[in-house]
Coordinates of C-alpha atoms in Angstrom, one line a residue:
X1 CA 4.2 -8.7 -4.8
X2 CA 4.2 -4.9 -4.9
X3 CA 8.1 -4.0 -3.6
X4 CA 8.9 -1.8 -6.7
X5 CA 5.6 0.0 -6.5
X6 CA 6.0 0.8 -2.8
X7 CA 9.5 2.1 -3.6
X8 CA 8.6 4.3 -6.5
X9 CA 5.6 5.6 -4.1
X10 CA 8.3 6.4 -1.4
X11 CA 10.4 8.4 -4.0
X12 CA 7.4 10.4 -5.4
X13 CA 6.0 11.4 -2.0
X14 CA 9.4 12.3 -1.0
X15 CA 10.3 14.5 -4.1
X16 CA 6.6 16.1 -4.5
X17 CA 6.1 16.5 -0.9
X18 CA 9.1 16.3 0.9
X19 CA 7.8 13.4 3.3
X20 CA 9.8 11.0 5.1
X21 CA 8.6 7.7 4.0
X22 CA 9.5 4.4 5.5
X23 CA 8.5 1.2 3.5
X24 CA 7.8 -2.0 5.7
X25 CA 8.9 -5.0 3.8
X26 CA 8.7 -8.7 4.1
X27 CA 12.1 -9.0 5.1
X28 CA 11.9 -6.5 8.0
X29 CA 11.5 -8.8 11.1
X30 CA 11.9 -6.6 14.1
X31 CA 8.1 -6.5 14.8
X32 CA 8.9 -4.5 18.1
X33 CA 10.4 -1.8 16.4
X34 CA 8.2 -1.8 13.5
X35 CA 5.1 -1.4 15.7
X36 CA 6.7 1.1 17.9
X37 CA 7.3 3.5 15.1
X38 CA 3.7 3.0 13.8
X39 CA 2.1 3.8 17.2
X40 CA 4.7 6.7 18.2
X41 CA 6.5 8.1 15.2
X42 CA 3.8 7.8 12.6
X43 CA 1.5 10.5 11.2
X44 CA -0.2 8.3 8.1
X45 CA -0.1 4.9 7.6
X46 CA -0.8 3.5 4.1
X47 CA -1.7 0.0 3.4
X48 CA -0.9 -0.7 -0.3
X49 CA -3.3 -3.6 -0.7
X50 CA -2.6 -6.2 -3.1
X51 CA -3.5 -10.0 -3.1
X52 CA -1.6 -11.2 -0.2
X53 CA -0.9 -8.0 1.9
X54 CA -3.5 -8.6 4.7
X55 CA -2.3 -12.1 5.2
X56 CA 1.2 -11.0 6.2
X57 CA 1.6 -10.9 9.7
X58 CA 3.9 -7.7 9.7
X59 CA 1.4 -5.8 7.6
X60 CA -1.8 -6.9 9.4
X61 CA 0.0 -6.2 12.7
X62 CA 1.2 -2.7 11.6
X63 CA -2.4 -2.0 10.4
X64 CA -3.4 -3.2 13.6
X65 CA -1.2 -1.1 15.7
X66 CA -2.1 2.2 13.8
X67 CA -5.8 1.4 14.5
X68 CA -5.0 0.9 18.1
X69 CA -3.0 4.2 18.4
X70 CA -6.2 6.1 17.6
X71 CA -4.0 9.0 16.5
X72 CA -2.8 7.7 13.0
X73 CA -4.3 8.4 10.1
X74 CA -5.1 5.3 8.1
X75 CA -5.3 5.4 4.5
X76 CA -5.8 2.4 1.9
X77 CA -5.0 1.7 -1.4
X78 CA -6.9 -0.8 -3.4
X79 CA -5.0 -2.1 -6.3
X80 CA -6.6 -4.3 -9.0
X81 CA -5.4 -7.6 -7.3
X82 CA -6.7 -6.8 -4.0
X83 CA -9.7 -8.9 -2.9
X84 CA -11.1 -8.4 0.6
X85 CA -11.4 -11.3 3.0
X86 CA -14.8 -12.7 3.6
X87 CA -16.8 -12.5 6.8
X88 CA -15.9 -16.3 7.3
X89 CA -12.2 -15.7 6.9
X90 CA -12.2 -12.8 9.4
X91 CA -14.3 -14.7 11.8
X92 CA -11.5 -17.2 11.4
X93 CA -8.8 -14.9 11.8
X94 CA -6.1 -16.9 13.2
X95 CA -6.2 -19.2 9.8
X96 CA -6.1 -16.0 8.0
X97 CA -3.3 -14.3 9.5
X98 CA -0.4 -16.0 11.5
X99 CA -0.9 -14.3 14.8
X100 CA 0.2 -16.9 17.4
X101 CA 3.3 -18.3 15.0
X102 CA 4.9 -14.8 14.9
X103 CA 5.7 -11.9 16.9
X104 CA 2.1 -10.3 16.7
X105 CA 1.1 -12.2 20.1
X106 CA 4.4 -11.3 21.9
X107 CA 3.7 -7.6 21.0
X108 CA 0.2 -7.7 22.7
X109 CA -1.9 -8.0 19.4
X110 CA -5.0 -10.4 19.6
X111 CA -6.9 -12.1 16.8
X112 CA -9.9 -9.6 17.9
X113 CA -7.6 -6.7 17.5
X114 CA -7.1 -7.5 13.7
X115 CA -10.7 -8.2 13.3
X116 CA -11.5 -4.7 14.8
X117 CA -8.7 -3.0 12.5
X118 CA -10.3 -4.8 9.4
X119 CA -13.6 -4.0 10.0
X120 CA -13.0 -0.6 11.1
X121 CA -11.1 0.5 7.9
X122 CA -14.0 -1.6 5.7
X123 CA -11.4 -4.2 4.6
X124 CA -13.8 -7.2 4.7
X125 CA -16.8 -8.1 2.3
X126 CA -20.5 -7.4 3.6
X127 CA -22.9 -10.1 4.7
X128 CA -24.0 -10.4 0.9
X129 CA -20.0 -11.3 0.0
X130 CA -20.2 -8.0 -2.0
X131 CA -16.9 -5.8 -2.4
X132 CA -17.4 -2.3 -1.4
X133 CA -14.8 0.0 -1.8
X134 CA -14.8 2.8 1.1
X135 CA -14.9 6.3 0.2
X136 CA -11.5 7.3 2.1
X137 CA -9.8 4.7 0.1
X138 CA -7.6 5.4 -3.1
X139 CA -8.7 3.0 -5.8
X140 CA -6.8 3.2 -8.9
X141 CA -9.1 3.5 -12.0
X142 CA -8.9 1.1 -14.7
X143 CA -8.4 4.0 -17.3
X144 CA -5.1 5.3 -15.4
X145 CA -2.4 3.5 -17.3
X146 CA 0.4 1.7 -15.3
X147 CA 3.0 4.7 -15.6
X148 CA 0.7 7.0 -14.1
X149 CA -0.8 4.8 -11.3
X150 CA 2.1 5.6 -8.7
X151 CA 2.0 9.6 -9.4
X152 CA -1.9 9.2 -9.2
X153 CA -1.6 7.7 -5.7
X154 CA 0.8 10.0 -4.4
X155 CA -1.5 12.7 -5.4
X156 CA -4.3 11.4 -3.6
X157 CA -2.3 10.9 -0.6
X158 CA -1.4 14.3 -0.5
X159 CA -4.8 15.6 -1.2
X160 CA -4.3 16.8 -4.8
X161 CA -5.9 16.0 -8.1
X162 CA -4.0 14.2 -10.5
X163 CA -4.8 15.8 -14.0
X164 CA -1.4 16.3 -15.6
X165 CA -1.8 13.9 -18.7
X166 CA 1.2 15.3 -20.3
X167 CA 3.3 13.5 -17.4
X168 CA 1.9 10.2 -18.9
X169 CA 3.0 10.9 -22.2
X170 CA 7.0 10.7 -22.6
X171 CA 8.7 11.9 -26.0
X172 CA 11.5 9.7 -27.1
X173 CA 14.6 11.9 -26.6
X174 CA 16.7 12.1 -29.9
X175 CA 20.1 13.1 -28.5
X176 CA 22.9 10.8 -28.6
X177 CA 24.0 8.6 -25.7
X178 CA 20.3 7.6 -24.7
X179 CA 19.6 5.1 -22.3
X180 CA 16.1 3.4 -23.4
X181 CA 14.5 1.0 -21.2
X182 CA 11.9 -1.2 -22.4
X183 CA 9.3 -3.4 -19.9
X184 CA 5.8 -4.6 -20.6
X185 CA 3.4 -1.6 -19.8
X186 CA 0.7 -4.0 -18.3
X187 CA 3.1 -5.1 -15.5
X188 CA 3.0 -2.6 -12.8
X189 CA 5.9 -3.9 -11.0
X190 CA 8.1 -3.7 -14.4
X191 CA 6.8 -0.2 -14.8
X192 CA 7.6 0.9 -11.4
X193 CA 10.9 -0.7 -11.4
X194 CA 12.0 1.1 -14.7
X195 CA 10.7 4.3 -13.4
X196 CA 13.0 3.8 -10.0
X197 CA 15.9 3.2 -12.6
X198 CA 14.9 6.3 -14.4
X199 CA 14.8 8.2 -11.1
X200 CA 18.5 7.0 -10.3
X201 CA 20.3 7.5 -13.5
X202 CA 18.1 10.3 -14.9

């Protein structure tokens, strides 16, 4: 549910930092290759958290593998739709994430491993069911408009402050032959998709 946002973040980090970024998508089903890349060829693992991210075996497995590697920096991006699992859901991890029915188990990842990764990265609610955003997480402030969210995240991942508000406001060009994209500014995926198109044709 955040494919366009992930692709746009990939473009932003490549252009601004020169980073090589691999985006793990739901269509990627070579778990053995994915986990090998995470544990042996990855410097930073970024979990872009939306409503269903942690219930997806590939994402939960990759996060767990990064945690088990002990050499990979793990960063989490909390979008507005992400709600961390409750303690009960984490205790019942086999119903929260499909582990036995997927390649997670075949690649040596257990339910206890996933539980440890979620707990270590503060991706669960506390005993009072409260949601506490960890200090090292990137939470997108409500006042940041959709058009600026991905640049904001990219800057934070690079350890920079995103203060250039002029990048948010774009003037309408007046020369002939323009292509104008119209999208819902309140929909993150639509804004990200338009930004990707602009990057490709601009």
